[in-house]
Amino acid sequence: MLLRHSAIDAVDARVLLRTTLGVSDAHLIAHASDALAADHAEKFAALVARRAAGEPVAYLVGEREFYGRTFAVSPAVLIPRPETELLVELTLERLPRNEAKRVLDLGTGSGCIAISIALERHTAQLTATDKSAAALTLARQNAQQLGARNVAFKTGDWFDALHEDRGEKYDLIVSNPPYVAEGDAHLAQGDLRFEPASALSASLDGYACLNAIVDGARAHLNRGAWLLMEHGHDQAASCRNRLRAAGYAEVQSWRDLAGIERVSGGTFDDTRPVPVN
Ligand SMILES: C[S@@+](CC[C@H](N)C(=O)[O-])C[C@H]1O[C@@H](n2cnc3c(N)ncnc32)[C@H](O)[C@@H]1O
C-alpha cells in the first residue's frame, strides 16, 4: 500500500489511508504490500488532494484525540489543542472526587473540556454552552458517544445561555474562548484558515471574550470558586490585571508543556467591592 505521497507528509498519508480503509495501524503494517482496490485508491487520492490544499487532517478524518479520548470534529468546531488539556488538569485538581460540584464550560465547541471533566468526575454536574447551535449538536453527539451523562448543553451568548438557571451558582467556571486578535496574520495560515472565525478571533485585540467572561463570571460563581481561562501566549499579564481589577483573589497564571503562560484564573471573593466600570 502507498504510505508515502509526494504531496503530503508521510504521517498524514498513513492517517488518511487508515481512514480510507477503515483499518488500524497494525493492519496497515501487516498488509503494507497489498495493492489498493480502485475505489479505495480514488477515495485516498481525493483525501490527499484536500490535505495538500491545506485542509486539517482532523477535519478530513472527522476526529481528534483529547485527554486520552477520541472526539468527533467537523468544520463547525475548533480542533481541540493539546495545550487545552492544561485547563482540564487544573479543573480536576480543584474538583474533589465523589462531590456533586457544579462546573460551567463556556464556549464548549466539540465539548472536549466539559466531557473530559465529566468523565473524570462522575458526580460533578457540568453545564456546557456555546452560541453555535452546530457546535452544540456535535458536542451532544460526543457526550453520548463517550458516555458522559452528567453534562447539560445550553445555547447562547456567554452567560445569556444560563437564563433558565434562575441564579444558580457554579463551583468552577472554565473557558477556552476566542482570543486571537481580528486581522492577526496567523488566521490566514495553516489549519486556522479552515476553522470557524467565530471560534478563533475576538475584537479588542483578542480580549473582548476574555473580558466579558471575567466580568460576567462574578455573578455566577460561589464564594471562593475558581474562574480558569485559556488565552494567547502574550495575554497572561493583561488577563491577570483584568482579574485583579474585577475583584478576583488568588490571581495567577499557569504554563503549558511548552513553558508558555497559557491559563490564567482567580477565585471569586464577594468581600471585595464590585468595580465601577
Ligand atoms: C476557542 S473555541 C473553544 C472550543 C473548545 N472549548 C475547545 O477548547 O476546543 C471557542 C468557542 O467559543 C464559542 N463562542 C464564541 N463566541 C461565543 C459567545 N459569544 N458565546 C458563547 N460561545 C461563544 C465558539 O463557537 C467556540 O466553540
PDB file of C-alpha atoms and ligand atoms in Angstrom:
ATOM      1  CA  MET A   1       0.000   0.000   0.000  1.00  0.00           C
ATOM      2  CA  LEU A   2       1.082   3.554  -0.636  1.00  0.00           C
ATOM      3  CA  LEU A   3       2.318   5.089   2.624  1.00  0.00           C
ATOM      4  CA  ARG A   4       4.400   7.829   1.011  1.00  0.00           C
ATOM      5  CA  HIS A   5       2.895  10.524  -1.085  1.00  0.00           C
ATOM      6  CA  SER A   6       4.922  13.331  -2.550  1.00  0.00           C
ATOM      7  CA  ALA A   7       2.206  15.950  -1.950  1.00  0.00           C
ATOM      8  CA  ILE A   8       1.839  15.416   1.819  1.00  0.00           C
ATOM      9  CA  ASP A   9       3.693  14.307   4.923  1.00  0.00           C
ATOM     10  CA  ALA A  10       4.104  10.511   5.423  1.00  0.00           C
ATOM     11  CA  VAL A  11       2.372  10.579   8.841  1.00  0.00           C
ATOM     12  CA  ASP A  12      -0.665  12.352   7.357  1.00  0.00           C
ATOM     13  CA  ALA A  13      -0.687   9.898   4.437  1.00  0.00           C
ATOM     14  CA  ARG A  14      -0.812   6.984   6.885  1.00  0.00           C
ATOM     15  CA  VAL A  15      -3.734   8.525   8.819  1.00  0.00           C
ATOM     16  CA  LEU A  16      -5.659   9.239   5.614  1.00  0.00           C
ATOM     17  CA  LEU A  17      -5.037   5.716   4.325  1.00  0.00           C
ATOM     18  CA  ARG A  18      -6.205   4.237   7.624  1.00  0.00           C
ATOM     19  CA  THR A  19      -9.399   6.306   7.330  1.00  0.00           C
ATOM     20  CA  THR A  20      -9.881   5.335   3.688  1.00  0.00           C
ATOM     21  CA  LEU A  21      -9.671   1.640   4.512  1.00  0.00           C
ATOM     22  CA  GLY A  22     -11.283   1.835   7.961  1.00  0.00           C
ATOM     23  CA  VAL A  23      -8.452  -0.212   9.470  1.00  0.00           C
ATOM     24  CA  SER A  24      -5.927   0.051  12.318  1.00  0.00           C
ATOM     25  CA  ASP A  25      -2.231   0.990  12.111  1.00  0.00           C
ATOM     26  CA  ALA A  26      -1.375  -2.638  12.871  1.00  0.00           C
ATOM     27  CA  HIS A  27      -3.449  -3.760   9.874  1.00  0.00           C
ATOM     28  CA  LEU A  28      -1.680  -1.243   7.611  1.00  0.00           C
ATOM     29  CA  ILE A  29       1.717  -2.538   8.694  1.00  0.00           C
ATOM     30  CA  ALA A  30       0.699  -6.185   8.284  1.00  0.00           C
ATOM     31  CA  HIS A  31      -0.682  -5.508   4.783  1.00  0.00           C
ATOM     32  CA  ALA A  32       1.913  -2.969   3.618  1.00  0.00           C
ATOM     33  CA  SER A  33       2.486  -4.707   0.291  1.00  0.00           C
ATOM     34  CA  ASP A  34      -1.213  -5.182  -0.612  1.00  0.00           C
ATOM     35  CA  ALA A  35      -2.487  -3.351  -3.686  1.00  0.00           C
ATOM     36  CA  LEU A  36      -5.248  -0.748  -3.146  1.00  0.00           C
ATOM     37  CA  ALA A  37      -8.648  -1.508  -4.705  1.00  0.00           C
ATOM     38  CA  ALA A  38      -9.652   1.091  -7.310  1.00  0.00           C
ATOM     39  CA  ASP A  39     -12.413   2.674  -5.173  1.00  0.00           C
ATOM     40  CA  HIS A  40     -10.070   2.963  -2.203  1.00  0.00           C
ATOM     41  CA  ALA A  41      -7.320   4.450  -4.369  1.00  0.00           C
ATOM     42  CA  GLU A  42      -9.767   7.063  -5.658  1.00  0.00           C
ATOM     43  CA  LYS A  43     -11.007   7.958  -2.168  1.00  0.00           C
ATOM     44  CA  PHE A  44      -7.430   8.121  -0.849  1.00  0.00           C
ATOM     45  CA  ALA A  45      -6.309  10.363  -3.729  1.00  0.00           C
ATOM     46  CA  ALA A  46      -9.193  12.748  -3.023  1.00  0.00           C
ATOM     47  CA  LEU A  47      -8.236  12.998   0.666  1.00  0.00           C
ATOM     48  CA  VAL A  48      -4.576  13.548  -0.245  1.00  0.00           C
ATOM     49  CA  ALA A  49      -5.553  16.355  -2.622  1.00  0.00           C
ATOM     50  CA  ARG A  50      -7.621  18.070   0.088  1.00  0.00           C
ATOM     51  CA  ARG A  51      -4.765  17.704   2.585  1.00  0.00           C
ATOM     52  CA  ALA A  52      -2.304  19.078   0.016  1.00  0.00           C
ATOM     53  CA  ALA A  53      -4.640  22.084  -0.330  1.00  0.00           C
ATOM     54  CA  GLY A  54      -4.283  22.663   3.427  1.00  0.00           C
ATOM     55  CA  GLU A  55      -7.407  21.108   4.984  1.00  0.00           C
ATOM     56  CA  PRO A  56      -6.650  19.928   8.533  1.00  0.00           C
ATOM     57  CA  VAL A  57      -6.227  16.170   8.943  1.00  0.00           C
ATOM     58  CA  ALA A  58      -8.689  16.253  11.863  1.00  0.00           C
ATOM     59  CA  TYR A  59     -11.474  17.531   9.597  1.00  0.00           C
ATOM     60  CA  LEU A  60     -10.605  15.022   6.868  1.00  0.00           C
ATOM     61  CA  VAL A  61     -10.777  12.060   9.246  1.00  0.00           C
ATOM     62  CA  GLY A  62     -13.538  13.618  11.427  1.00  0.00           C
ATOM     63  CA  GLU A  63     -11.853  13.110  14.778  1.00  0.00           C
ATOM     64  CA  ARG A  64      -9.101  14.248  17.153  1.00  0.00           C
ATOM     65  CA  GLU A  65      -7.651  12.870  20.399  1.00  0.00           C
ATOM     66  CA  PHE A  66      -8.064  14.988  23.531  1.00  0.00           C
ATOM     67  CA  TYR A  67      -7.232  13.995  27.107  1.00  0.00           C
ATOM     68  CA  GLY A  68      -6.951  10.343  26.062  1.00  0.00           C
ATOM     69  CA  ARG A  69     -10.282  10.101  24.247  1.00  0.00           C
ATOM     70  CA  THR A  70     -11.385  10.460  20.636  1.00  0.00           C
ATOM     71  CA  PHE A  71     -13.718  13.369  19.885  1.00  0.00           C
ATOM     72  CA  ALA A  72     -15.656  13.769  16.645  1.00  0.00           C
ATOM     73  CA  VAL A  73     -14.843  17.092  14.989  1.00  0.00           C
ATOM     74  CA  SER A  74     -16.214  18.962  11.991  1.00  0.00           C
ATOM     75  CA  PRO A  75     -15.579  22.377  10.445  1.00  0.00           C
ATOM     76  CA  ALA A  76     -18.289  23.676  12.824  1.00  0.00           C
ATOM     77  CA  VAL A  77     -15.870  23.412  15.768  1.00  0.00           C
ATOM     78  CA  LEU A  78     -12.331  24.275  16.745  1.00  0.00           C
ATOM     79  CA  ILE A  79      -9.987  21.289  16.555  1.00  0.00           C
ATOM     80  CA  PRO A  80      -9.090  20.502  20.207  1.00  0.00           C
ATOM     81  CA  ARG A  81      -5.497  21.505  21.014  1.00  0.00           C
ATOM     82  CA  PRO A  82      -3.104  19.579  23.288  1.00  0.00           C
ATOM     83  CA  GLU A  83      -2.348  22.743  25.313  1.00  0.00           C
ATOM     84  CA  THR A  84      -6.036  22.958  26.301  1.00  0.00           C
ATOM     85  CA  GLU A  85      -5.572  19.779  28.360  1.00  0.00           C
ATOM     86  CA  LEU A  86      -3.992  22.111  30.961  1.00  0.00           C
ATOM     87  CA  LEU A  87      -7.457  23.582  31.611  1.00  0.00           C
ATOM     88  CA  VAL A  88      -8.816  20.082  32.262  1.00  0.00           C
ATOM     89  CA  GLU A  89      -5.944  19.243  34.633  1.00  0.00           C
ATOM     90  CA  LEU A  90      -6.306  22.490  36.603  1.00  0.00           C
ATOM     91  CA  THR A  91     -10.055  21.938  36.875  1.00  0.00           C
ATOM     92  CA  LEU A  92      -9.683  18.329  38.060  1.00  0.00           C
ATOM     93  CA  GLU A  93      -7.165  19.424  40.738  1.00  0.00           C
ATOM     94  CA  ARG A  94      -9.922  21.667  42.119  1.00  0.00           C
ATOM     95  CA  LEU A  95     -12.742  19.113  41.942  1.00  0.00           C
ATOM     96  CA  PRO A  96     -12.709  16.525  44.734  1.00  0.00           C
ATOM     97  CA  ARG A  97     -13.925  13.085  43.698  1.00  0.00           C
ATOM     98  CA  ASN A  98     -17.393  11.984  44.806  1.00  0.00           C
ATOM     99  CA  GLU A  99     -18.717  15.509  45.307  1.00  0.00           C
ATOM    100  CA  ALA A 100     -21.618  16.989  43.370  1.00  0.00           C
ATOM    101  CA  LYS A 101     -19.789  20.161  42.289  1.00  0.00           C
ATOM    102  CA  ARG A 102     -21.291  22.338  39.565  1.00  0.00           C
ATOM    103  CA  VAL A 103     -18.949  23.256  36.706  1.00  0.00           C
ATOM    104  CA  LEU A 104     -19.632  25.591  33.772  1.00  0.00           C
ATOM    105  CA  ASP A 105     -17.688  25.338  30.464  1.00  0.00           C
ATOM    106  CA  LEU A 106     -18.254  28.450  28.330  1.00  0.00           C
ATOM    107  CA  GLY A 107     -17.725  28.060  24.548  1.00  0.00           C
ATOM    108  CA  THR A 108     -17.610  24.270  24.594  1.00  0.00           C
ATOM    109  CA  GLY A 109     -17.131  23.692  20.828  1.00  0.00           C
ATOM    110  CA  SER A 110     -16.656  19.921  20.378  1.00  0.00           C
ATOM    111  CA  GLY A 111     -17.355  19.547  24.113  1.00  0.00           C
ATOM    112  CA  CYS A 112     -13.809  18.333  24.730  1.00  0.00           C
ATOM    113  CA  ILE A 113     -13.270  20.214  28.017  1.00  0.00           C
ATOM    114  CA  ALA A 114     -16.688  19.613  29.617  1.00  0.00           C
ATOM    115  CA  ILE A 115     -16.892  15.969  28.540  1.00  0.00           C
ATOM    116  CA  SER A 116     -13.350  15.165  29.705  1.00  0.00           C
ATOM    117  CA  ILE A 117     -14.116  16.666  33.136  1.00  0.00           C
ATOM    118  CA  ALA A 118     -17.489  14.925  33.299  1.00  0.00           C
ATOM    119  CA  LEU A 119     -15.925  11.539  32.570  1.00  0.00           C
ATOM    120  CA  GLU A 120     -13.188  12.022  35.186  1.00  0.00           C
ATOM    121  CA  ARG A 121     -15.659  13.260  37.843  1.00  0.00           C
ATOM    122  CA  HIS A 122     -18.893  11.302  37.504  1.00  0.00           C
ATOM    123  CA  THR A 123     -20.553  13.053  40.452  1.00  0.00           C
ATOM    124  CA  ALA A 124     -19.902  16.565  39.103  1.00  0.00           C
ATOM    125  CA  GLN A 125     -22.664  18.329  37.192  1.00  0.00           C
ATOM    126  CA  LEU A 126     -21.380  20.007  34.043  1.00  0.00           C
ATOM    127  CA  THR A 127     -23.091  22.744  32.053  1.00  0.00           C
ATOM    128  CA  ALA A 128     -21.571  23.408  28.622  1.00  0.00           C
ATOM    129  CA  THR A 129     -22.586  26.393  26.492  1.00  0.00           C
ATOM    130  CA  ASP A 130     -21.888  27.722  23.036  1.00  0.00           C
ATOM    131  CA  LYS A 131     -23.505  30.323  20.845  1.00  0.00           C
ATOM    132  CA  SER A 132     -23.105  27.983  17.849  1.00  0.00           C
ATOM    133  CA  ALA A 133     -26.015  25.537  17.527  1.00  0.00           C
ATOM    134  CA  ALA A 134     -23.949  23.418  15.097  1.00  0.00           C
ATOM    135  CA  ALA A 135     -21.144  23.117  17.648  1.00  0.00           C
ATOM    136  CA  LEU A 136     -23.592  22.062  20.358  1.00  0.00           C
ATOM    137  CA  THR A 137     -25.088  19.375  18.103  1.00  0.00           C
ATOM    138  CA  LEU A 138     -21.623  17.857  17.724  1.00  0.00           C
ATOM    139  CA  ALA A 139     -20.813  18.286  21.431  1.00  0.00           C
ATOM    140  CA  ARG A 140     -24.020  16.438  22.358  1.00  0.00           C
ATOM    141  CA  GLN A 141     -23.069  13.599  19.985  1.00  0.00           C
ATOM    142  CA  ASN A 142     -19.630  13.403  21.594  1.00  0.00           C
ATOM    143  CA  ALA A 143     -21.154  13.274  25.069  1.00  0.00           C
ATOM    144  CA  GLN A 144     -23.455  10.437  24.007  1.00  0.00           C
ATOM    145  CA  GLN A 145     -20.719   8.544  22.169  1.00  0.00           C
ATOM    146  CA  LEU A 146     -18.308   8.825  25.093  1.00  0.00           C
ATOM    147  CA  GLY A 147     -20.947   8.058  27.731  1.00  0.00           C
ATOM    148  CA  ALA A 148     -20.897  11.390  29.567  1.00  0.00           C
ATOM    149  CA  ARG A 149     -24.349  11.632  31.114  1.00  0.00           C
ATOM    150  CA  ASN A 150     -23.577  14.437  33.564  1.00  0.00           C
ATOM    151  CA  VAL A 151     -23.354  17.285  31.018  1.00  0.00           C
ATOM    152  CA  ALA A 152     -26.217  19.672  30.149  1.00  0.00           C
ATOM    153  CA  PHE A 153     -25.797  21.718  26.960  1.00  0.00           C
ATOM    154  CA  LYS A 154     -27.182  25.229  26.518  1.00  0.00           C
ATOM    155  CA  THR A 155     -27.133  27.621  23.572  1.00  0.00           C
ATOM    156  CA  GLY A 156     -26.459  31.323  23.914  1.00  0.00           C
ATOM    157  CA  ASP A 157     -24.096  34.219  24.124  1.00  0.00           C
ATOM    158  CA  TRP A 158     -21.789  33.588  27.139  1.00  0.00           C
ATOM    159  CA  PHE A 159     -23.868  33.947  30.358  1.00  0.00           C
ATOM    160  CA  ASP A 160     -27.126  34.597  28.456  1.00  0.00           C
ATOM    161  CA  ALA A 161     -27.199  30.821  27.843  1.00  0.00           C
ATOM    162  CA  LEU A 162     -27.935  30.391  31.573  1.00  0.00           C
ATOM    163  CA  HIS A 163     -31.118  32.457  31.687  1.00  0.00           C
ATOM    164  CA  GLU A 164     -33.172  29.423  32.784  1.00  0.00           C
ATOM    165  CA  ASP A 165     -30.784  28.671  35.677  1.00  0.00           C
ATOM    166  CA  ARG A 166     -32.617  31.109  37.982  1.00  0.00           C
ATOM    167  CA  GLY A 167     -29.448  32.463  39.533  1.00  0.00           C
ATOM    168  CA  GLU A 168     -27.864  29.092  40.413  1.00  0.00           C
ATOM    169  CA  LYS A 169     -24.142  29.446  41.016  1.00  0.00           C
ATOM    170  CA  TYR A 170     -21.157  27.337  39.960  1.00  0.00           C
ATOM    171  CA  ASP A 171     -18.244  25.894  41.911  1.00  0.00           C
ATOM    172  CA  LEU A 172     -15.900  26.436  38.951  1.00  0.00           C
ATOM    173  CA  ILE A 173     -16.112  28.174  35.573  1.00  0.00           C
ATOM    174  CA  VAL A 174     -13.719  27.128  32.808  1.00  0.00           C
ATOM    175  CA  SER A 175     -13.375  28.538  29.303  1.00  0.00           C
ATOM    176  CA  ASN A 176     -11.216  28.460  26.215  1.00  0.00           C
ATOM    177  CA  PRO A 177     -12.785  31.444  24.425  1.00  0.00           C
ATOM    178  CA  PRO A 178     -11.791  33.003  21.095  1.00  0.00           C
ATOM    179  CA  TYR A 179      -8.707  35.148  21.856  1.00  0.00           C
ATOM    180  CA  VAL A 180      -6.840  35.795  18.603  1.00  0.00           C
ATOM    181  CA  ALA A 181      -6.925  39.447  17.536  1.00  0.00           C
ATOM    182  CA  GLU A 182      -9.105  40.092  14.497  1.00  0.00           C
ATOM    183  CA  GLY A 183      -6.866  40.514  11.472  1.00  0.00           C
ATOM    184  CA  ASP A 184      -3.954  38.594  13.085  1.00  0.00           C
ATOM    185  CA  ALA A 185      -1.746  37.165  10.309  1.00  0.00           C
ATOM    186  CA  HIS A 186      -1.949  33.640  11.836  1.00  0.00           C
ATOM    187  CA  LEU A 187      -5.661  33.467  10.932  1.00  0.00           C
ATOM    188  CA  ALA A 188      -4.647  33.266   7.270  1.00  0.00           C
ATOM    189  CA  GLN A 189      -2.176  30.412   7.864  1.00  0.00           C
ATOM    190  CA  GLY A 190      -2.272  26.622   8.331  1.00  0.00           C
ATOM    191  CA  ASP A 191      -5.251  24.880   9.945  1.00  0.00           C
ATOM    192  CA  LEU A 192      -6.673  28.196  11.223  1.00  0.00           C
ATOM    193  CA  ARG A 193      -7.822  29.069   7.675  1.00  0.00           C
ATOM    194  CA  PHE A 194     -10.332  26.207   7.879  1.00  0.00           C
ATOM    195  CA  GLU A 195     -11.571  26.664  11.457  1.00  0.00           C
ATOM    196  CA  PRO A 196     -14.616  28.848  12.282  1.00  0.00           C
ATOM    197  CA  ALA A 197     -13.575  32.500  12.721  1.00  0.00           C
ATOM    198  CA  SER A 198     -16.180  32.736  15.492  1.00  0.00           C
ATOM    199  CA  ALA A 199     -14.199  30.129  17.471  1.00  0.00           C
ATOM    200  CA  LEU A 200     -10.854  31.848  16.988  1.00  0.00           C
ATOM    201  CA  SER A 201     -10.928  35.610  16.956  1.00  0.00           C
ATOM    202  CA  ALA A 202     -12.313  38.371  19.115  1.00  0.00           C
ATOM    203  CA  SER A 203     -12.438  42.152  18.936  1.00  0.00           C
ATOM    204  CA  LEU A 204     -10.487  44.461  21.273  1.00  0.00           C
ATOM    205  CA  ASP A 205      -7.177  42.927  20.156  1.00  0.00           C
ATOM    206  CA  GLY A 206      -8.487  39.470  21.080  1.00  0.00           C
ATOM    207  CA  TYR A 207      -9.648  40.460  24.602  1.00  0.00           C
ATOM    208  CA  ALA A 208     -13.404  41.011  24.063  1.00  0.00           C
ATOM    209  CA  CYS A 209     -14.460  37.474  25.094  1.00  0.00           C
ATOM    210  CA  LEU A 210     -11.868  37.099  27.874  1.00  0.00           C
ATOM    211  CA  ASN A 211     -13.025  40.427  29.359  1.00  0.00           C
ATOM    212  CA  ALA A 212     -16.720  39.521  29.031  1.00  0.00           C
ATOM    213  CA  ILE A 213     -16.082  36.251  30.875  1.00  0.00           C
ATOM    214  CA  VAL A 214     -14.008  37.858  33.670  1.00  0.00           C
ATOM    215  CA  ASP A 215     -16.679  40.493  34.230  1.00  0.00           C
ATOM    216  CA  GLY A 216     -19.718  38.226  33.826  1.00  0.00           C
ATOM    217  CA  ALA A 217     -18.467  35.246  35.858  1.00  0.00           C
ATOM    218  CA  ARG A 218     -18.669  37.096  39.199  1.00  0.00           C
ATOM    219  CA  ALA A 219     -22.459  36.846  39.170  1.00  0.00           C
ATOM    220  CA  HIS A 220     -22.327  33.057  38.595  1.00  0.00           C
ATOM    221  CA  LEU A 221     -19.593  31.872  40.989  1.00  0.00           C
ATOM    222  CA  ASN A 222     -19.949  30.670  44.548  1.00  0.00           C
ATOM    223  CA  ARG A 223     -17.682  32.355  47.090  1.00  0.00           C
ATOM    224  CA  GLY A 224     -14.105  31.061  46.698  1.00  0.00           C
ATOM    225  CA  ALA A 225     -14.908  29.346  43.353  1.00  0.00           C
ATOM    226  CA  TRP A 226     -12.363  29.402  40.535  1.00  0.00           C
ATOM    227  CA  LEU A 227     -12.557  31.007  37.110  1.00  0.00           C
ATOM    228  CA  LEU A 228      -9.968  29.424  34.754  1.00  0.00           C
ATOM    229  CA  MET A 229      -9.438  30.747  31.208  1.00  0.00           C
ATOM    230  CA  GLU A 230      -7.120  29.794  28.381  1.00  0.00           C
ATOM    231  CA  HIS A 231      -5.589  32.725  26.478  1.00  0.00           C
ATOM    232  CA  GLY A 232      -2.905  33.607  23.950  1.00  0.00           C
ATOM    233  CA  HIS A 233       0.842  33.311  24.560  1.00  0.00           C
ATOM    234  CA  ASP A 234       1.197  37.052  25.279  1.00  0.00           C
ATOM    235  CA  GLN A 235      -2.089  37.722  27.113  1.00  0.00           C
ATOM    236  CA  ALA A 236      -1.359  36.391  30.628  1.00  0.00           C
ATOM    237  CA  ALA A 237      -0.337  39.700  32.252  1.00  0.00           C
ATOM    238  CA  SER A 238      -3.355  41.550  30.822  1.00  0.00           C
ATOM    239  CA  CYS A 239      -5.694  38.757  31.960  1.00  0.00           C
ATOM    240  CA  ARG A 240      -4.248  38.855  35.481  1.00  0.00           C
ATOM    241  CA  ASN A 241      -4.695  42.638  35.577  1.00  0.00           C
ATOM    242  CA  ARG A 242      -8.284  42.305  34.429  1.00  0.00           C
ATOM    243  CA  LEU A 243      -8.990  39.609  37.027  1.00  0.00           C
ATOM    244  CA  ARG A 244      -7.495  41.725  39.839  1.00  0.00           C
ATOM    245  CA  ALA A 245      -9.334  44.832  38.692  1.00  0.00           C
ATOM    246  CA  ALA A 246     -12.589  42.844  38.690  1.00  0.00           C
ATOM    247  CA  GLY A 247     -12.007  41.849  42.331  1.00  0.00           C
ATOM    248  CA  TYR A 248     -10.825  38.213  41.987  1.00  0.00           C
ATOM    249  CA  ALA A 249      -8.432  36.777  44.595  1.00  0.00           C
ATOM    250  CA  GLU A 250      -5.556  34.245  44.236  1.00  0.00           C
ATOM    251  CA  VAL A 251      -4.977  35.558  40.697  1.00  0.00           C
ATOM    252  CA  GLN A 252      -2.295  33.599  38.850  1.00  0.00           C
ATOM    253  CA  SER A 253      -1.236  32.054  35.517  1.00  0.00           C
ATOM    254  CA  TRP A 254      -0.080  28.540  34.640  1.00  0.00           C
ATOM    255  CA  ARG A 255       2.344  27.423  31.940  1.00  0.00           C
ATOM    256  CA  ASP A 256       1.658  24.763  29.326  1.00  0.00           C
ATOM    257  CA  LEU A 257       4.128  21.994  28.413  1.00  0.00           C
ATOM    258  CA  ALA A 258       5.885  24.400  26.058  1.00  0.00           C
ATOM    259  CA  GLY A 259       6.548  26.717  29.034  1.00  0.00           C
ATOM    260  CA  ILE A 260       4.075  29.360  27.813  1.00  0.00           C
ATOM    261  CA  GLU A 261       1.699  31.082  30.245  1.00  0.00           C
ATOM    262  CA  ARG A 262      -1.476  29.608  28.783  1.00  0.00           C
ATOM    263  CA  VAL A 263      -4.148  29.730  31.509  1.00  0.00           C
ATOM    264  CA  SER A 264      -4.989  32.476  33.998  1.00  0.00           C
ATOM    265  CA  GLY A 265      -7.544  32.489  36.744  1.00  0.00           C
ATOM    266  CA  GLY A 266      -8.639  33.604  40.150  1.00  0.00           C
ATOM    267  CA  THR A 267     -11.225  32.940  42.827  1.00  0.00           C
ATOM    268  CA  PHE A 268     -14.433  34.867  43.388  1.00  0.00           C
ATOM    269  CA  ASP A 269     -14.241  36.915  46.539  1.00  0.00           C
ATOM    270  CA  ASP A 270     -17.512  38.650  47.322  1.00  0.00           C
ATOM    271  CA  THR A 271     -15.975  40.550  50.203  1.00  0.00           C
ATOM    272  CA  ARG A 272     -14.158  42.706  47.641  1.00  0.00           C
ATOM    273  CA  PRO A 273     -16.026  45.667  46.174  1.00  0.00           C
ATOM    274  CA  VAL A 274     -17.547  45.227  42.739  1.00  0.00           C
ATOM    275  CA  PRO A 275     -15.595  47.603  40.499  1.00  0.00           C
ATOM    276  CA  VAL A 276     -17.397  50.509  38.915  1.00  0.00           C
ATOM    277  CA  ASN A 277     -16.857  50.490  35.134  1.00  0.00           C
TER     278      ASN A 277
HETATM  279  C1  LIG B   1     -11.582  28.564  21.040  1.00  0.00           C
HETATM  280  S1  LIG B   1     -13.117  27.726  20.771  1.00  0.00           S
HETATM  281  C2  LIG B   1     -13.009  26.518  22.076  1.00  0.00           C
HETATM  282  C3  LIG B   1     -13.759  25.257  21.808  1.00  0.00           C
HETATM  283  C4  LIG B   1     -13.491  24.159  22.850  1.00  0.00           C
HETATM  284  N1  LIG B   1     -13.875  24.585  24.168  1.00  0.00           N
HETATM  285  C5  LIG B   1     -12.030  23.772  22.840  1.00  0.00           C
HETATM  286  O1  LIG B   1     -11.314  24.118  23.784  1.00  0.00           O
HETATM  287  O2  LIG B   1     -11.594  23.122  21.872  1.00  0.00           O
HETATM  288  C6  LIG B   1     -14.251  28.929  21.373  1.00  0.00           C
HETATM  289  C7  LIG B   1     -15.707  28.532  21.378  1.00  0.00           C
HETATM  290  O3  LIG B   1     -16.467  29.641  21.879  1.00  0.00           O
HETATM  291  C8  LIG B   1     -17.651  29.761  21.138  1.00  0.00           C
HETATM  292  N2  LIG B   1     -18.087  31.163  21.226  1.00  0.00           N
HETATM  293  C9  LIG B   1     -17.622  32.226  20.546  1.00  0.00           C
HETATM  294  N3  LIG B   1     -18.272  33.339  20.914  1.00  0.00           N
HETATM  295  C10 LIG B   1     -19.188  32.967  21.840  1.00  0.00           C
HETATM  296  C11 LIG B   1     -20.173  33.674  22.592  1.00  0.00           C
HETATM  297  N4  LIG B   1     -20.341  34.993  22.440  1.00  0.00           N
HETATM  298  N5  LIG B   1     -20.941  32.983  23.457  1.00  0.00           N
HETATM  299  C12 LIG B   1     -20.767  31.635  23.611  1.00  0.00           C
HETATM  300  N6  LIG B   1     -19.846  30.904  22.923  1.00  0.00           N
HETATM  301  C13 LIG B   1     -19.066  31.568  22.049  1.00  0.00           C
HETATM  302  C14 LIG B   1     -17.281  29.349  19.734  1.00  0.00           C
HETATM  303  O4  LIG B   1     -18.426  28.960  18.989  1.00  0.00           O
HETATM  304  C15 LIG B   1     -16.290  28.211  20.003  1.00  0.00           C
HETATM  305  O5  LIG B   1     -16.951  26.966  20.041  1.00  0.00           O
END
